[in-house]
Amino acid sequence: MKDDCIFCKIAEKLIDTVIVYEDEECIAFEDLNKQAPVHFLVIPKKHIGSLNVISVSDSHLIGRIFCKIKEIAAKAGISEGGYRVVANCNRDAGQEVFHLHFHVLGGRKFSWPPG
Ligand code: 5GP
Ligand code: ZN
């Protein structure tokens, strides 16, 4: 755990959060500032700062997270309609929290290209 990381604190249950899924490797919770009817974040419990610092040894973890995203999306009822998975990396993408996370958004139509 990184002491000054808000998502590490969420993973440690030190912050009140609506958790939608959890296992030994990852946790999914509702975004505080929802941008769609369904908007949750999936994070590894292990602190990884951003996509820029993932390594090959994280491959299994990242792969499992995507399998979980599929399952949680199905439970949330957005599989058929569709959903968007977003990982913002660094300044130009607007990353605000520097603990790797995947936004999962659904329940409405999204435009492309993104803003
Ligand atoms: P980023 O811009 O880094 O990709 O997204 C960070 C996301 O984390 C934002 O959508 C923001 O609403 C969410 N967020 C920031 N702090 C908290 C928090 O304390 N709890 C929850 N549930 N979400 C948070
Ligand atoms: Zn962290």
Short mmCIF file of C-alpha atoms and ligand atoms in Angstrom, two decimals:
data_model
loop_
_atom_site.label_atom_id
_atom_site.label_comp_id
_atom_site.label_asym_id
_atom_site.label_seq_id
_atom_site.Cartn_x
_atom_site.Cartn_y
_atom_site.Cartn_z
CA MET A 1 0.00 0.00 0.00
CA LYS A 2 1.18 3.50 -0.89
CA ASP A 3 0.32 5.71 2.08
CA ASP A 4 -0.73 8.79 0.11
CA CYS A 5 -2.76 6.88 -2.50
CA ILE A 6 -6.53 7.22 -2.27
CA PHE A 7 -7.20 4.00 -4.22
CA CYS A 8 -4.84 2.02 -1.98
CA LYS A 9 -6.92 3.36 0.92
CA ILE A 10 -10.11 2.24 -0.83
CA ALA A 11 -8.58 -1.22 -1.36
CA GLU A 12 -7.79 -1.33 2.37
CA LYS A 13 -11.39 -0.24 3.19
CA LEU A 14 -10.15 2.91 4.88
CA ILE A 15 -12.55 5.05 2.83
CA ASP A 16 -16.30 4.66 2.56
CA THR A 17 -16.99 3.28 -0.93
CA VAL A 18 -19.72 1.36 -2.73
CA ILE A 19 -17.90 -1.87 -3.61
CA VAL A 20 -19.40 -3.88 -6.46
CA TYR A 21 -16.84 -6.71 -6.56
CA GLU A 22 -13.78 -7.82 -4.68
CA ASP A 23 -11.32 -10.72 -4.66
CA GLU A 24 -7.74 -11.18 -3.49
CA GLU A 25 -6.28 -9.32 -6.49
CA CYS A 26 -8.70 -6.59 -7.43
CA ILE A 27 -11.59 -4.49 -6.28
CA ALA A 28 -14.36 -2.70 -8.19
CA PHE A 29 -16.30 0.24 -6.82
CA GLU A 30 -18.67 2.94 -7.96
CA ASP A 31 -17.08 6.14 -9.18
CA LEU A 32 -17.73 9.07 -6.82
CA ASN A 33 -18.59 11.29 -9.77
CA LYS A 34 -20.56 9.07 -12.15
CA GLN A 35 -20.43 9.97 -15.83
CA ALA A 36 -23.05 7.41 -16.86
CA PRO A 37 -25.91 5.48 -15.22
CA VAL A 38 -23.39 2.69 -14.64
CA HIS A 39 -19.87 3.86 -13.84
CA PHE A 40 -17.51 1.81 -11.76
CA LEU A 41 -13.75 1.57 -11.45
CA VAL A 42 -11.75 -1.64 -11.36
CA ILE A 43 -8.31 -1.52 -9.75
CA PRO A 44 -5.62 -3.99 -8.83
CA LYS A 45 -5.13 -4.06 -5.06
CA LYS A 46 -1.42 -3.84 -5.73
CA HIS A 47 -0.29 -0.25 -6.24
CA ILE A 48 0.61 0.34 -9.90
CA GLY A 49 0.88 4.05 -10.71
CA SER A 50 -0.39 4.03 -14.28
CA LEU A 51 -0.37 2.14 -17.56
CA ASN A 52 3.14 3.53 -18.09
CA VAL A 53 4.58 1.38 -15.32
CA ILE A 54 2.87 -1.98 -15.82
CA SER A 55 5.30 -4.78 -16.50
CA VAL A 56 5.10 -8.19 -18.11
CA SER A 57 4.87 -9.71 -14.64
CA ASP A 58 1.53 -7.90 -14.25
CA SER A 59 0.10 -9.60 -17.37
CA HIS A 60 -1.85 -12.26 -15.49
CA LEU A 61 -3.31 -9.67 -13.11
CA ILE A 62 -4.36 -7.34 -15.93
CA GLY A 63 -5.86 -10.23 -17.89
CA ARG A 64 -7.88 -11.33 -14.86
CA ILE A 65 -9.11 -7.79 -14.33
CA PHE A 66 -10.52 -7.77 -17.86
CA CYS A 67 -12.28 -11.08 -17.24
CA LYS A 68 -13.79 -9.55 -14.09
CA ILE A 69 -14.84 -6.43 -16.00
CA LYS A 70 -16.81 -8.68 -18.34
CA GLU A 71 -18.51 -10.45 -15.43
CA ILE A 72 -19.33 -7.30 -13.46
CA ALA A 73 -20.66 -5.61 -16.61
CA ALA A 74 -22.96 -8.58 -17.19
CA LYS A 75 -24.25 -8.40 -13.60
CA ALA A 76 -24.80 -4.65 -14.02
CA GLY A 77 -26.96 -5.38 -17.10
CA ILE A 78 -24.86 -3.46 -19.62
CA SER A 79 -23.32 -6.32 -21.63
CA GLU A 80 -25.89 -6.45 -24.38
CA GLY A 81 -26.31 -2.69 -24.82
CA GLY A 82 -22.57 -2.23 -24.59
CA TYR A 83 -20.16 -0.34 -22.46
CA ARG A 84 -16.87 1.52 -22.58
CA VAL A 85 -13.65 0.71 -20.71
CA VAL A 86 -11.28 3.63 -20.25
CA ALA A 87 -7.83 3.90 -18.72
CA ASN A 88 -6.54 7.46 -18.59
CA CYS A 89 -2.76 7.66 -18.59
CA ASN A 90 -0.97 10.82 -17.48
CA ARG A 91 -1.60 14.47 -18.19
CA ASP A 92 -2.97 14.52 -21.74
CA ALA A 93 -5.56 11.87 -20.89
CA GLY A 94 -6.52 13.67 -17.67
CA GLN A 95 -5.41 11.02 -15.19
CA GLU A 96 -6.20 12.35 -11.70
CA VAL A 97 -5.56 9.34 -9.50
CA PHE A 98 -2.18 7.69 -9.96
CA HIS A 99 -3.17 4.13 -9.13
CA LEU A 100 -4.01 2.10 -12.24
CA HIS A 101 -7.76 1.94 -12.76
CA PHE A 102 -10.18 1.01 -15.49
CA HIS A 103 -13.36 3.04 -15.81
CA VAL A 104 -16.33 0.95 -16.91
CA LEU A 105 -19.19 3.07 -18.21
CA GLY A 106 -22.57 1.97 -19.49
CA GLY A 107 -26.29 2.58 -19.53
CA ARG A 108 -26.22 5.30 -22.17
CA LYS A 109 -24.82 5.92 -25.64
CA PHE A 110 -21.27 7.30 -25.92
CA SER A 111 -19.89 9.44 -28.67
CA TRP A 112 -16.70 8.84 -30.63
CA PRO A 113 -14.10 10.29 -30.80
CA PRO A 114 -13.95 11.02 -27.06
CA GLY A 115 -13.43 14.62 -25.97
P1 5GP B 1 -8.94 9.48 -13.66
O1 5GP B 1 -9.22 10.86 -14.15
O2 5GP B 1 -7.70 9.40 -12.81
O3 5GP B 1 -8.97 8.45 -14.76
O4 5GP B 1 -10.21 9.10 -12.78
C1 5GP B 1 -10.23 9.11 -11.40
C2 5GP B 1 -11.66 8.80 -11.00
O5 5GP B 1 -11.67 8.50 -9.63
C3 5GP B 1 -12.63 9.97 -11.22
O6 5GP B 1 -13.67 9.55 -12.09
C4 5GP B 1 -13.14 10.28 -9.82
O7 5GP B 1 -14.50 10.61 -9.79
C5 5GP B 1 -12.85 9.00 -9.06
N1 5GP B 1 -12.55 9.20 -7.66
C6 5GP B 1 -11.63 10.05 -7.13
N2 5GP B 1 -11.60 9.95 -5.80
C7 5GP B 1 -12.53 9.00 -5.47
C8 5GP B 1 -12.96 8.46 -4.22
O8 5GP B 1 -12.50 8.81 -3.14
N3 5GP B 1 -13.93 7.50 -4.28
C9 5GP B 1 -14.47 7.08 -5.46
N4 5GP B 1 -15.41 6.15 -5.40
N5 5GP B 1 -14.06 7.58 -6.65
C10 5GP B 1 -13.12 8.52 -6.65
ZN ZN B 2 -2.37 3.00 -4.79
#
